[in-house]
Structures are given as C-alpha cells and as structure tokens.
Short mmCIF file of C-alpha atoms (C1' of nucleotides) in Angstrom, two decimals:
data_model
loop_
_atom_site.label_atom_id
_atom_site.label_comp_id
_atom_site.label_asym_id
_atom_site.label_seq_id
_atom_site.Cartn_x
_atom_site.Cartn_y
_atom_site.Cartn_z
CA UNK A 1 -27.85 8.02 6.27
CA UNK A 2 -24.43 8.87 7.53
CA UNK A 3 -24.49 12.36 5.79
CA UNK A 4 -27.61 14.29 7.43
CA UNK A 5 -25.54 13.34 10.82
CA UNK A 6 -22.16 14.58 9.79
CA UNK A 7 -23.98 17.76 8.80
CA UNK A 8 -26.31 17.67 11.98
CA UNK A 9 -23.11 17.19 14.13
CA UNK A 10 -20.97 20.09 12.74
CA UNK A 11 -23.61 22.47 12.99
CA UNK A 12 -24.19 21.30 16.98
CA UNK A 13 -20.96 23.19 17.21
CA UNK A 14 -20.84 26.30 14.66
CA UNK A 15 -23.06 27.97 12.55
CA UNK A 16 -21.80 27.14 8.63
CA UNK A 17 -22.93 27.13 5.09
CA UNK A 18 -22.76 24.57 2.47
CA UNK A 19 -19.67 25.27 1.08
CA UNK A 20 -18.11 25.77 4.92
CA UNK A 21 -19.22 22.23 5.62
CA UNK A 22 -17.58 20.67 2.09
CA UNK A 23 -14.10 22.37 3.67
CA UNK A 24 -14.48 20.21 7.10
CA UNK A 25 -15.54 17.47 5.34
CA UNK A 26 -12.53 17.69 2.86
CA UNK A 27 -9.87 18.52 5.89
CA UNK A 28 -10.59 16.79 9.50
CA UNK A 29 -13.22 15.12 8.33
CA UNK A 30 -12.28 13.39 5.12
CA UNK A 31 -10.42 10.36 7.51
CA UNK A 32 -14.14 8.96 8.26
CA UNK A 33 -16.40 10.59 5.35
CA UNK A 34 -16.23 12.37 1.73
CA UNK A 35 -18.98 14.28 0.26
CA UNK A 36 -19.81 16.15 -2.77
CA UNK A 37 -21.62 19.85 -2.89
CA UNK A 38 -24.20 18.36 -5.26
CA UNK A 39 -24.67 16.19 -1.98
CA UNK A 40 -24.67 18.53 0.82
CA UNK A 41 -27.12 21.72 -0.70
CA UNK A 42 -30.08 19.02 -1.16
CA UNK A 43 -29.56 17.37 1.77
CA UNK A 44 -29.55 21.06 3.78
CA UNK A 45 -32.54 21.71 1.66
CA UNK A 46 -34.03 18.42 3.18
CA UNK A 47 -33.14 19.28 6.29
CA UNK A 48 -34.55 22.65 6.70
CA UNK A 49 -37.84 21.50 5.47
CA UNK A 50 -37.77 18.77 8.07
CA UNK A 51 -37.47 21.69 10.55
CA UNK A 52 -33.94 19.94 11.81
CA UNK A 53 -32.05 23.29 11.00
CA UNK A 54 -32.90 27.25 10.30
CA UNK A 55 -31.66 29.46 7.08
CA UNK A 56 -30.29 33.26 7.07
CA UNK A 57 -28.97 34.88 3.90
CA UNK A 58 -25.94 37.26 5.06
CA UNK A 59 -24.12 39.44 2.51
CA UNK A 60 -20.84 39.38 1.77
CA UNK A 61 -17.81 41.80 0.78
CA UNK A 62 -16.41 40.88 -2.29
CA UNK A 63 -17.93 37.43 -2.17
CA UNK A 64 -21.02 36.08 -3.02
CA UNK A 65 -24.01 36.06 -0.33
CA UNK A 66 -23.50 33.44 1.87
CA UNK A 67 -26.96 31.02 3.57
CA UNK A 68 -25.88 30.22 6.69
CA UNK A 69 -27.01 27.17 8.76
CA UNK A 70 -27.81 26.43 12.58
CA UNK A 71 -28.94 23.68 14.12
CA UNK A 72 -32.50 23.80 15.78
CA UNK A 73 -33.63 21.83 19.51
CA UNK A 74 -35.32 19.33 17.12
CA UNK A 75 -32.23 18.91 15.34
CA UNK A 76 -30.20 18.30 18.39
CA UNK A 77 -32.45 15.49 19.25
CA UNK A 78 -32.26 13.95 15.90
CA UNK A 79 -28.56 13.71 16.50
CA UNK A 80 -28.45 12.58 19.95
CA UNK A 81 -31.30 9.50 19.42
CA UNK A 82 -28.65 8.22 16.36
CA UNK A 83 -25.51 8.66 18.72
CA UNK A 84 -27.48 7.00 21.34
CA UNK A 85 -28.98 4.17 19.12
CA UNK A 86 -26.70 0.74 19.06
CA UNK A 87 -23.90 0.03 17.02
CA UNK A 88 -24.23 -0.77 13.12
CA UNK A 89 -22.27 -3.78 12.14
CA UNK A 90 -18.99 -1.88 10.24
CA UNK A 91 -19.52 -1.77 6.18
CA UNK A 92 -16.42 -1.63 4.97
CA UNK A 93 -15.22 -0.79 1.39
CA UNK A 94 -11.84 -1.00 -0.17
CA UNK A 95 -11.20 -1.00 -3.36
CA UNK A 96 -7.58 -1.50 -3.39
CA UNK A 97 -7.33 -4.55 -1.15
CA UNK A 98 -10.15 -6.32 -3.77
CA UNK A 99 -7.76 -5.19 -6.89
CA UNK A 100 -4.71 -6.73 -4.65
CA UNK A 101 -6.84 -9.98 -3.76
CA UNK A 102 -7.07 -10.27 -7.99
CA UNK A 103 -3.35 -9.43 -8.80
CA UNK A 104 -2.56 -12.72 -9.65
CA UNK A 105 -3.88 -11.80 -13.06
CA UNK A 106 -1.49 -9.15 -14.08
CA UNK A 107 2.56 -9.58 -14.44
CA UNK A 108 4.57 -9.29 -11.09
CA UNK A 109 6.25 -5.77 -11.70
CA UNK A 110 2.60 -4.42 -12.71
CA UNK A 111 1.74 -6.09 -9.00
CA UNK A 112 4.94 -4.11 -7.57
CA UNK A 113 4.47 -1.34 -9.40
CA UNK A 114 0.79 -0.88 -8.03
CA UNK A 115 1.63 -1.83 -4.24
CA UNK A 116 4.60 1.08 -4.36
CA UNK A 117 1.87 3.61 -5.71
CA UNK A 118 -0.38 2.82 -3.71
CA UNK A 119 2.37 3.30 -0.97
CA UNK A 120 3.16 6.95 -2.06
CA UNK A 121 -0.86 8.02 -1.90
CA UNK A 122 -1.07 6.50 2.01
CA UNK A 123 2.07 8.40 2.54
CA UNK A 124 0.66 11.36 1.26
CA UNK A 125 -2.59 11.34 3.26
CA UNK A 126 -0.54 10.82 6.51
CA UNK A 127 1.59 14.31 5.71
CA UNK A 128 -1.52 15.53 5.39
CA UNK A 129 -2.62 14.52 8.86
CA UNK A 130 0.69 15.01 10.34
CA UNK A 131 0.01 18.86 9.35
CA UNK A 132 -3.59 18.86 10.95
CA UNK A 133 -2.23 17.35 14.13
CA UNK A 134 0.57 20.14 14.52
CA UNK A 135 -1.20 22.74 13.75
CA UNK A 136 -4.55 21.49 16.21
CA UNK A 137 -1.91 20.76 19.14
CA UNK A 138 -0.33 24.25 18.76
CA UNK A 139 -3.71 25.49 18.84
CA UNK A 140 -4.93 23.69 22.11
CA UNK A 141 -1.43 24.62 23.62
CA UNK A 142 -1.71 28.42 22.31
CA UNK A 143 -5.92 28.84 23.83
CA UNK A 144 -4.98 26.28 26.72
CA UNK A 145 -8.11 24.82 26.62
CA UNK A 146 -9.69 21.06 26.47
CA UNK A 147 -13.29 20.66 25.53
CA UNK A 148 -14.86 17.19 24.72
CA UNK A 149 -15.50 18.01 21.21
CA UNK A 150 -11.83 18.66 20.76
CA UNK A 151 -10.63 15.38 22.26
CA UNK A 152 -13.60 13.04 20.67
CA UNK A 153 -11.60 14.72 17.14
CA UNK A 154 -8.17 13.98 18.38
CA UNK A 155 -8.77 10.50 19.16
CA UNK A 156 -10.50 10.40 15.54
CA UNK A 157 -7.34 11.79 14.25
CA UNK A 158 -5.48 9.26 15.97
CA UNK A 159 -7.52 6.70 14.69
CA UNK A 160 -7.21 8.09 10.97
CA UNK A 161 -3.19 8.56 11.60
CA UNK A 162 -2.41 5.07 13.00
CA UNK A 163 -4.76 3.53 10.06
CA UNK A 164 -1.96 5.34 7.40
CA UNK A 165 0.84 4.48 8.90
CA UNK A 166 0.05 1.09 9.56
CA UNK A 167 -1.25 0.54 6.07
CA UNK A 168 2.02 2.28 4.80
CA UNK A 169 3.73 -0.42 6.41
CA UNK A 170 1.61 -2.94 5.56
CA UNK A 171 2.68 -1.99 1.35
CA UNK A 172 6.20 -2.74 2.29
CA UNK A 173 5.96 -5.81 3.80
CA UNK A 174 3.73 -7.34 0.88
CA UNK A 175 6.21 -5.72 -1.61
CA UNK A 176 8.79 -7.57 0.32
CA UNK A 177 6.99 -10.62 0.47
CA UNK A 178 5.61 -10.57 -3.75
CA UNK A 179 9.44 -9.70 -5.01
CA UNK A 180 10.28 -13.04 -2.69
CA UNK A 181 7.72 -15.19 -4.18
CA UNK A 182 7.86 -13.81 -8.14
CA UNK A 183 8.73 -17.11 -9.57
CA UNK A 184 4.97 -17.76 -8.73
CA UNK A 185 3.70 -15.31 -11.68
CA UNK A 186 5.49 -17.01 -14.25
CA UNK A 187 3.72 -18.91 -17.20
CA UNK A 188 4.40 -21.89 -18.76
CA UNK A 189 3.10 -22.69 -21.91
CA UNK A 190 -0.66 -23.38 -21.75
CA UNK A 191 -0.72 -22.86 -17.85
CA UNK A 192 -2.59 -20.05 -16.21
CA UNK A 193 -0.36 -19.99 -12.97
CA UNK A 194 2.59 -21.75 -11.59
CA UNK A 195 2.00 -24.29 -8.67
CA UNK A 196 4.93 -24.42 -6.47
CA UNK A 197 5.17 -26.73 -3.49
CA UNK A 198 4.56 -24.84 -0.50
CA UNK A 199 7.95 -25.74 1.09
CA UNK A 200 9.61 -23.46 -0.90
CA UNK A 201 7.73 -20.91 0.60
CA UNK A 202 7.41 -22.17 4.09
CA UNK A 203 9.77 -20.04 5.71
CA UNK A 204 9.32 -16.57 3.92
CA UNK A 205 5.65 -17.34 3.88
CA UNK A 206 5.45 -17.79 7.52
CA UNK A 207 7.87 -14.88 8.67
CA UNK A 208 5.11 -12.49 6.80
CA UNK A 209 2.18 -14.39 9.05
CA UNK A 210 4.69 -14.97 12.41
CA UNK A 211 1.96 -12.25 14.10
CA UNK A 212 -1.19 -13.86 13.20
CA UNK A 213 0.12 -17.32 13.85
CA UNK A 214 1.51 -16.62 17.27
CA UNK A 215 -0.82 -17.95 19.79
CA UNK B 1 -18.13 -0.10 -9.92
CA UNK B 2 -15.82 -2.21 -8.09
CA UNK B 3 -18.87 -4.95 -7.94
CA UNK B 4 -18.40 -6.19 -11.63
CA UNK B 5 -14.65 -6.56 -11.29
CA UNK B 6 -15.37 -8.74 -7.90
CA UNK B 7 -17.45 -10.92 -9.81
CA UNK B 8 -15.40 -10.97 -12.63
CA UNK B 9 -11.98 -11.64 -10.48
CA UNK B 10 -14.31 -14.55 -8.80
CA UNK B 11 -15.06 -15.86 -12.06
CA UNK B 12 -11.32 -15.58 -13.59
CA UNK B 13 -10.49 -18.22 -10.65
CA UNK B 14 -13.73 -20.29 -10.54
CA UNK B 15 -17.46 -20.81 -12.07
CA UNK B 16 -20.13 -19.84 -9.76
CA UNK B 17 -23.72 -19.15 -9.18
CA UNK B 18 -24.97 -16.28 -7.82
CA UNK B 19 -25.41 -17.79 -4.78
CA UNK B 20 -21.64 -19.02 -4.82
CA UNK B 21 -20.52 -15.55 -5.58
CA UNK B 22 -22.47 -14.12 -2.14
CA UNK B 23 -21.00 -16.51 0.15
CA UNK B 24 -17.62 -15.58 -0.95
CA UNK B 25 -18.54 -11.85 -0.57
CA UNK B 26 -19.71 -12.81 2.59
CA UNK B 27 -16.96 -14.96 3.92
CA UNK B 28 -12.94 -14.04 2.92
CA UNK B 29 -14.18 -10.89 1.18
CA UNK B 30 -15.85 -9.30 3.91
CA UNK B 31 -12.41 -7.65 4.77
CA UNK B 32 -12.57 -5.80 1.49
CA UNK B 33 -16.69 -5.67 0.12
CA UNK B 34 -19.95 -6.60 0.78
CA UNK B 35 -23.15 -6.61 -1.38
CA UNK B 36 -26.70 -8.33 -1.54
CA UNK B 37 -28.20 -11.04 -3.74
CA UNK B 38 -30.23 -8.37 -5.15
CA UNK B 39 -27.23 -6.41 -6.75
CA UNK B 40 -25.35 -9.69 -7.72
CA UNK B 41 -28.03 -11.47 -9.55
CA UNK B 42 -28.96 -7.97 -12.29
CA UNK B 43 -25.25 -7.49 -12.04
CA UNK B 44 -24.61 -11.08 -13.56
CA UNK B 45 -27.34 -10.42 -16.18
CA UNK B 46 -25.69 -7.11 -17.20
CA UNK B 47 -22.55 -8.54 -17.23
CA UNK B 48 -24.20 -11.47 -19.36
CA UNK B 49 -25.58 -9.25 -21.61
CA UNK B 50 -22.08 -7.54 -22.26
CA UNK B 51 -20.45 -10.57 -23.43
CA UNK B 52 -18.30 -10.26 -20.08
CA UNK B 53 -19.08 -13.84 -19.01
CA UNK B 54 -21.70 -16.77 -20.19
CA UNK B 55 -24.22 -18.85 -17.95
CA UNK B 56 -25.84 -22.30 -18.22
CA UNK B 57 -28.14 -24.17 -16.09
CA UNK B 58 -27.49 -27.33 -13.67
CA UNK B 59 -30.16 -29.57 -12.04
CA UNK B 60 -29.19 -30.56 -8.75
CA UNK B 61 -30.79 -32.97 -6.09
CA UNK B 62 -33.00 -31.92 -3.92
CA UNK B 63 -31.73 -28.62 -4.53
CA UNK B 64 -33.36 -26.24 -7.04
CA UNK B 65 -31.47 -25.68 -10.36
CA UNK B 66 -28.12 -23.29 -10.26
CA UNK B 67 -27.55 -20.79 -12.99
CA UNK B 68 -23.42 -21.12 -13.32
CA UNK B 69 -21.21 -18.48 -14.96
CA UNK B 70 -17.79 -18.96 -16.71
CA UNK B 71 -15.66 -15.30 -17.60
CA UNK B 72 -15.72 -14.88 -20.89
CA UNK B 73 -11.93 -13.78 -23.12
CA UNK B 74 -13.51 -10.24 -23.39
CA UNK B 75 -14.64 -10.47 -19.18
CA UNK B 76 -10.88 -11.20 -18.59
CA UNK B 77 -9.83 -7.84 -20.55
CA UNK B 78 -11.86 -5.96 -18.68
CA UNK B 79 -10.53 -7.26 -15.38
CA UNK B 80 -7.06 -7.17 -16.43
CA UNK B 81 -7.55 -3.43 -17.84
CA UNK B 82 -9.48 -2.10 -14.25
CA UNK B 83 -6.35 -4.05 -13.02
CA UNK B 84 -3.56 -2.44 -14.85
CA UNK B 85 -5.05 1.26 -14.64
CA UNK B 86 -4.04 4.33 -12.26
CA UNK B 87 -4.80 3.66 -8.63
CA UNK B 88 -7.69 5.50 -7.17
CA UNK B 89 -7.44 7.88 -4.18
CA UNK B 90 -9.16 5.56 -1.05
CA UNK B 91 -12.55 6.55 -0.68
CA UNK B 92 -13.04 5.98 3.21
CA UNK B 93 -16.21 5.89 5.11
CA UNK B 94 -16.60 4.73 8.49
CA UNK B 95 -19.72 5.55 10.14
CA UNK B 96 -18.33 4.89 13.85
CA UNK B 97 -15.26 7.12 13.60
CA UNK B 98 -18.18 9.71 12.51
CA UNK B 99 -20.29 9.02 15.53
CA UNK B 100 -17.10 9.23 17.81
CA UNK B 101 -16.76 12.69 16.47
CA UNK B 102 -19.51 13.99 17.76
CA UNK B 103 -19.90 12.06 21.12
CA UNK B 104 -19.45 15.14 22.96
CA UNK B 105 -22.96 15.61 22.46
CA UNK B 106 -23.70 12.41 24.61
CA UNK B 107 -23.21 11.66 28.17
CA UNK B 108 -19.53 10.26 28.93
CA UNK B 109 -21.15 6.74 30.16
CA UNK B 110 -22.80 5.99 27.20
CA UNK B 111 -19.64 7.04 25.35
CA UNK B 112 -17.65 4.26 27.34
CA UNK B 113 -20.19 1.87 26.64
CA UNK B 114 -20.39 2.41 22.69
CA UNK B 115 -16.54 2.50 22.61
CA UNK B 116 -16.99 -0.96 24.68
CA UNK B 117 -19.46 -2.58 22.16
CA UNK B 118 -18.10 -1.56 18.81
CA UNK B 119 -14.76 -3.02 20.04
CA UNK B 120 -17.01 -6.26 20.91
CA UNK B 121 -18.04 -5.95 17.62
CA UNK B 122 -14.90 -5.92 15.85
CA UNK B 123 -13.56 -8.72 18.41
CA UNK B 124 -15.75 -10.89 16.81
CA UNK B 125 -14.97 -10.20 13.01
CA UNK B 126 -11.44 -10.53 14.40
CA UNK B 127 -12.26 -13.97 15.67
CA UNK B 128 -13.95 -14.96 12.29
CA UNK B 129 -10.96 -13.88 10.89
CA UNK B 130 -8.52 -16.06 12.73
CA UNK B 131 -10.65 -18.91 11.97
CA UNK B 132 -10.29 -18.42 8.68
CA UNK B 133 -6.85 -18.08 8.11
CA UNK B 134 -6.45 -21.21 10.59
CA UNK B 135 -8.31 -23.11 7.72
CA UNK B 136 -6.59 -21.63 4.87
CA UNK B 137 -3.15 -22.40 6.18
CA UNK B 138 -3.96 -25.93 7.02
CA UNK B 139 -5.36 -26.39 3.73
CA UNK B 140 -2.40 -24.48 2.10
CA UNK B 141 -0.23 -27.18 4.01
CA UNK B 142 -2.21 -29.86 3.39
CA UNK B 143 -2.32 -29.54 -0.47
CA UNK B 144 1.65 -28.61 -0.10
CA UNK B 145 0.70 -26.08 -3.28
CA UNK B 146 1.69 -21.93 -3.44
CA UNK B 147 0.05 -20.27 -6.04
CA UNK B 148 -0.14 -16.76 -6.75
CA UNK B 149 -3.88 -16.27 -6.11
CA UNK B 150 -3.21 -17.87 -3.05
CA UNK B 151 -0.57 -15.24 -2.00
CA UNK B 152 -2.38 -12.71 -2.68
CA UNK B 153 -5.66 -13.44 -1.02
CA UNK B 154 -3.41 -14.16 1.80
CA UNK B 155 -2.32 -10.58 2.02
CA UNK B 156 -5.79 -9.20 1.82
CA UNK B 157 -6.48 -11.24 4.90
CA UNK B 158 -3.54 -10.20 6.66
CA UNK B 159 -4.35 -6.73 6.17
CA UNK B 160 -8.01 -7.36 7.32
CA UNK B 161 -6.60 -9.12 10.12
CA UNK B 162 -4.17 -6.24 11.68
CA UNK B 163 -6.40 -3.37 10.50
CA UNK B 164 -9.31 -5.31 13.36
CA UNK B 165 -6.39 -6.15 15.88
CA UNK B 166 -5.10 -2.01 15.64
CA UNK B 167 -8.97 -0.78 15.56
CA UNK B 168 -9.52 -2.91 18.57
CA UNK B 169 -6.15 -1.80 20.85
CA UNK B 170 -7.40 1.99 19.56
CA UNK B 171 -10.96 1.20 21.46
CA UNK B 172 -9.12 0.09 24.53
CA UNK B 173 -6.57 3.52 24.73
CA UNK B 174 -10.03 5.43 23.98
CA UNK B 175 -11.48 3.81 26.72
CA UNK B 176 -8.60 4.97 28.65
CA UNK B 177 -8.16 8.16 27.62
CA UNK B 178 -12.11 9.04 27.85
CA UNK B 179 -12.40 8.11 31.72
CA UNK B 180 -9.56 9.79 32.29
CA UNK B 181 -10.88 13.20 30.97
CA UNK B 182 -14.77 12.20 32.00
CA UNK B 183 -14.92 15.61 33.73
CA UNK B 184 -14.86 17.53 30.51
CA UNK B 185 -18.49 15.79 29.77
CA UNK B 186 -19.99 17.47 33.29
CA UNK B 187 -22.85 20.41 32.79
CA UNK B 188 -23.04 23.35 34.45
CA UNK B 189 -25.82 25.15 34.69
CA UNK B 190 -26.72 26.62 30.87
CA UNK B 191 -23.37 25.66 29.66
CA UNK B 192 -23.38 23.00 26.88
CA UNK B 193 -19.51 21.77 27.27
CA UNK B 194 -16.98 22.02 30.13
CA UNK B 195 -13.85 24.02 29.04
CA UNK B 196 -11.28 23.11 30.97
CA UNK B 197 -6.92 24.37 31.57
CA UNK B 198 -5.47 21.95 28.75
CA UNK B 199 -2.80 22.14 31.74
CA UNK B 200 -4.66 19.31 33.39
CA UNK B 201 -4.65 17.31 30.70
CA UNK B 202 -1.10 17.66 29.22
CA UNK B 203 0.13 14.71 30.59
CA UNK B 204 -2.59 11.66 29.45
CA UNK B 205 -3.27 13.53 26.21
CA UNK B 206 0.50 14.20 25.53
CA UNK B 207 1.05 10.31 26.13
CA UNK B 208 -1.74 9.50 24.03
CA UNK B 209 -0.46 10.95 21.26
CA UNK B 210 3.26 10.08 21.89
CA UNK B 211 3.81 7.66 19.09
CA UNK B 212 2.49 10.67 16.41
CA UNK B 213 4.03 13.61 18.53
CA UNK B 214 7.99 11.69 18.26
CA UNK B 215 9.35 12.98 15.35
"C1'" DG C 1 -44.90 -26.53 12.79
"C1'" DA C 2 -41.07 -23.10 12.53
"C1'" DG C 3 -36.82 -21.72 11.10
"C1'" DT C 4 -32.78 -22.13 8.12
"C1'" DT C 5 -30.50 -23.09 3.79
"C1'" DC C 6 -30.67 -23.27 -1.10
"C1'" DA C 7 -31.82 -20.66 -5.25
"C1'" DT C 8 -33.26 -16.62 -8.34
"C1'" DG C 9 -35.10 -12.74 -9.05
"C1'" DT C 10 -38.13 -7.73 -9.26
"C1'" DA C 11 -39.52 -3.11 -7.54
"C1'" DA C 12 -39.06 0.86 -5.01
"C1'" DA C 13 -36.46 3.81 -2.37
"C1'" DC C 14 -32.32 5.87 -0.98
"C1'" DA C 15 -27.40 7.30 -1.45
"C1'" DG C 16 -23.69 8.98 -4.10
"C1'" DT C 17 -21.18 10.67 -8.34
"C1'" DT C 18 -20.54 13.26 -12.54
"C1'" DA C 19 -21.86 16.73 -15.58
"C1'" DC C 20 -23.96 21.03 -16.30
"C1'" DA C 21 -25.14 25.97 -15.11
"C1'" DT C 22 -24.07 30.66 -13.33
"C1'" DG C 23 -21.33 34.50 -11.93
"C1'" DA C 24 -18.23 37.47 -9.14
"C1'" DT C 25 -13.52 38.17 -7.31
"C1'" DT C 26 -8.75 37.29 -6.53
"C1'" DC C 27 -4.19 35.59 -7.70
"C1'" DC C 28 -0.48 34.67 -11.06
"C1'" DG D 1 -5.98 36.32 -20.11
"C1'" DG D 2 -6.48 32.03 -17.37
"C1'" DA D 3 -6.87 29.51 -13.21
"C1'" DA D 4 -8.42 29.19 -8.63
"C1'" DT D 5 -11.56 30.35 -4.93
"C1'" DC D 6 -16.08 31.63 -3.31
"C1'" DA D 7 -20.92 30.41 -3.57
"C1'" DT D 8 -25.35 27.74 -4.71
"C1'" DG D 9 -27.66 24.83 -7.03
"C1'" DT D 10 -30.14 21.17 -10.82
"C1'" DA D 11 -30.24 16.96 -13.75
"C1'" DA D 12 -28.95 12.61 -15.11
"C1'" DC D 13 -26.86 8.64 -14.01
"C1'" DT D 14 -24.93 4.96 -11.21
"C1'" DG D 15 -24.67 2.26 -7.09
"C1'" DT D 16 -26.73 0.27 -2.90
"C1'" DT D 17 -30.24 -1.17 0.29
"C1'" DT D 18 -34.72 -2.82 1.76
"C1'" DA D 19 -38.90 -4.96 0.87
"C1'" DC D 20 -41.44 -8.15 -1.71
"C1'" DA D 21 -42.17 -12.71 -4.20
"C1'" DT D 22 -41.69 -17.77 -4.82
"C1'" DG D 23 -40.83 -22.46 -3.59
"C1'" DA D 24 -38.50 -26.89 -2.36
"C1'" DA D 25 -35.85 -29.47 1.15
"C1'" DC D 26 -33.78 -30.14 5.40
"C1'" DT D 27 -33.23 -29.46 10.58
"C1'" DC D 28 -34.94 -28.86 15.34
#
DNA sequence: GAGTTCATGTAAACAGTTACATGATTCC
DNA sequence: GGAATCATGTAACTGTTTACATGAACTC
C-alpha cells in the first residue's frame, strides 16, 4: 500500500507527472522504495478516479505532452490519517543476507568472491548518496533556508547513508572472518561439511561477536 | 523468487514440514524474510511437482499427521546455481523511512512520538535477537562443533543484530535533532510550512551530519 | 469454555515485475 | 544510424497477503 503514499506525499509538495515521480523515486527516494512506470501510471489512474488527485494535459516544446498531477484536500487527508495511524511491524527483505545464510553450499572462494561483490555494489550506492548529500547541502547553504520537508529527507538520507556504510563494513569483517575459518568448507570423502571443534575457532570466532557479547 | 531457494537452503540442511519451515522463517530468518503458511504450503507442492524435493507422510501422537520434505539431487542444483550466479542490485523497501519522509505533513509531537514507538519496536526485535544468539552460542559451546552452516548463519545474525542496534541509535539522534528544530513545524496563518534562515540551524544540523560531512 | 498450538490447505485480492507497444527528439 | 531521454500506457505473469476452512489436543 506503500506506493499510493509515496506518490500522495510527493505531490503534497510539487505538482509532477508520472515519469517526474519515477526520477524521485529512482534518486532520493530509491534508499526507502523502488517502483516501476508500469506501476506508477495505474496507480495515478487509480488515484484520480478515487478523487485523491486532479489531471491537466500541458504541451510541451520538443517533448511529448506532459499530464501533470496535484494533490487534492481529500488527498491530503488520505495521507495524513496513514502518517498518523500506528506503526506497522518492519517487513524486511534481503535477499543477499538469505543467499549468505546458505553459502555453506558453494566452495569458499565462490563465498569470498560473492561477499567482495557484493561489497563493490554497497560501495557504489553510498557514492551515489555521498553525491546527493553534497549537492542538497550546497543547495540549503546557497537558498539559506530550512523547511521541515527538507530536514525529515536529510535525516532519511542519513538513515540510507549510515545503512551503506555500515553494511560496507560489515562485508569486510565477514570476508575477514570466512578466509580465517576456510578449512571449514573442505570435503572429505563422503562428508557434506567438515566439523571442527569449536576451540579452534574460539578466539577468532569471538573477536567477530566481542560487540554483541559485551554486556 | 527468493522463497523457493529459502525452502530449498532449509531443506539442503534439514527435512521439514511446512510447519517446520514457518517457524524457522519466523524465528532466525526474520532478519532476512518472512512469508505465510499460505505461500509455503503451494510453494512446497510446486516445488514437489518440479522434482526439486520429495514428501512423505508421518503419524504423530496426539498431533495430526506431518507432510515431511527431503531436497531432492536436482533441488540442490538449483540452489547451488541461484547460489553461484551474479549478485542482484538490493531491492530496499522500508515503509517507515517512507513515512519519515513526509512527516512534515504532521504535527512535530506526533512526529516525536512515532520516532519514539518505531524505535520501541525495533528494541524489541533487538531483544529477540540477543536472545537468540545467547542460545546459539551456548549451544555452539556446548556441542564444542564449528561448521560452516553454522558460521554463516552466524553472520546473518550479526548483521541483523547491528543493522537494529544502528536503526535504533538513528531514532534517538532523530529524536534529537527533531525537538531541536520543532519550530520549523509551527503554522502561520495560510502558510503550510515554516521557512526558516538555515543560519539558525547550521550548528545542530552541521553536527548531525558530521560523521558524512568529514571527508 | 476460550484461547493457543499443531497441521494443511484453498480462494480471492492486492502488489510488483517483465514484456510489449508507440513515437518524437536529442546526443554521439 | 543507433542509443538515450522524454512520455504514457497495456497485458501477462509472478509474488504476497488476507480471509476462509477444518479439526484435534492441550493449557488456563
């Protein structure tokens, strides 16, 4: 249902067609939500019928004709009854960490070689939020001014930044921590998986988990 | 389609009922996935059907009959192969981080208070967390065994486990942050939002954003 | 007696992705 | 000449959620 809101809560601010509301969801955006066109120009369709936003065709130069969007009073109260309703329990989805949890079944440098690329697409997404933060702080500094709507998106950005980095770091430590326990992936005849006493592993094992354990 | 390759990485370790499968889902892969009984059990059958893994029937006591599966050769080719190919770019949603974004459209007290019960909220899957861990490590100890499945689900849970510790220290700087610029929430007569000198601000929002701004 | 756990499913509705369809303009 | 961007959509398929259906046993 999170959609019709994301849409609903963009055009509280500006007026914007489909294709102007794929561009936020692909830039700012895209750290909390991804969409597809073939998603967005039913669900404005929906939306417009349901009286929740109003239509104008404007011509373009040298473009195609644009149908632009605003949001209507009735539209504005659909949004603020869903920010004011309680919390949903958080659904979360990853589909890395379940291939990682099942990496047991493939060889050790396949494991390595998955964690490091893994690594470089993180890295790349922060980059790409480093340049969105720059360029958003020069343009607060430039206008001088501070609105609620832009710091409710800078501490999303924040959010969305801190989540990269920290999974960034996160990669490294478990490639540290797989190279130093690769003996486990090797196969003896017949056997599935070597079983190691845990002593070996004690001290490596529980360096890796010293911030969890502490306490 | 990351539900059939859960089951199947289930079933590559153990044999399980449906049932089975949903506790799991529910309990150490929560960090990662969740699904309902009513998308496991026609998964199973589909998988079933495709040769992927094979079922029989046990009577229990005083329990109704279970409907076990074992992976089949072919089931564990298809794991290995979603294993061993290209990462995918993360797909992120987070509905919350989507509702922040727009909470300039709601009054700055009830902005404090959803900031204050979503990080209740992920206090308590935080919580779960540690218990679970607490378990697994005495267990791990216990049995004095390391096994590579056992690393690796370890590493999933460590990730859960920071990702809910940073998520809840980002709710308390919100928090922070938010009272500290409550003014920009106040209406004046007609206007929607309060634009204010980012002067003012400069100095919390500047040391909000220290740790991405160094560089 | 009511609620929870165990156990397996179907049906309908909703959400999301991929493929298809069209057509102009701009950039290399 | 080909690729990318601008612009709006439909159709088919896949994935997910909610509601419905059944029934035994155990716990409070």
């Amino acid at each position: 249902m999170s959609l019709r809101f994301g849409i609903l809560g963009l055009l509280s601010e500006w007026e914007a067609s489909g294709y102007d509301i794929k561009k936020e969801f692909d830039d700012l955006m895209s750290i909390f939500w991804h969409s597809h066109l073939s998603q967005i120009y039913p669900e404005l369709n929906k939306l417009e019928k349901e009286k929740l936003i109003n239509s104008k065709y404007i011509a373009q130069e040298g473009k195609p004709d644009k149908k632009i969007y605003t949001i209507t009073e009735k539209g504005k109260e659909e949004l603020m009854n869903w920010l004011l309703a309680p919390i949903e329990a958080p659904k979360l989805k990853d589909a890395f960490l379940m291939e990682t949890f099942f990496m047991d079944n493939i060889p050790v440098d396949e494991v390595l070689f998955k964690l490091n690329m893994y690594k470089k697409e993180r890295t790349q997404r922060l980059e790409k939020m480093k340049k969105i933060m720059s360029e958003r702080l020069k343009s607060i500094k430039e206008r001088n001014v501070m609105k609620a709507r832009i710091l409710m998106s800078s501490v999303v950005l924040k959010r969305g930044y801190e989540q990269e980095l920290q999974y960034i770091k996160w990669c490294e430590e478990t490639i540290q921590l797989v190279k130093s326990c690769s003996n486990l992936w090797e196969k003896k005849e017949g056997r599935s998986s070597t079983i190691l006493p845990f002593t070996n592993f004690e001290v490596i094992f529980m360096r890796y988990f010293a911030d969890i354990l502490e306490e």
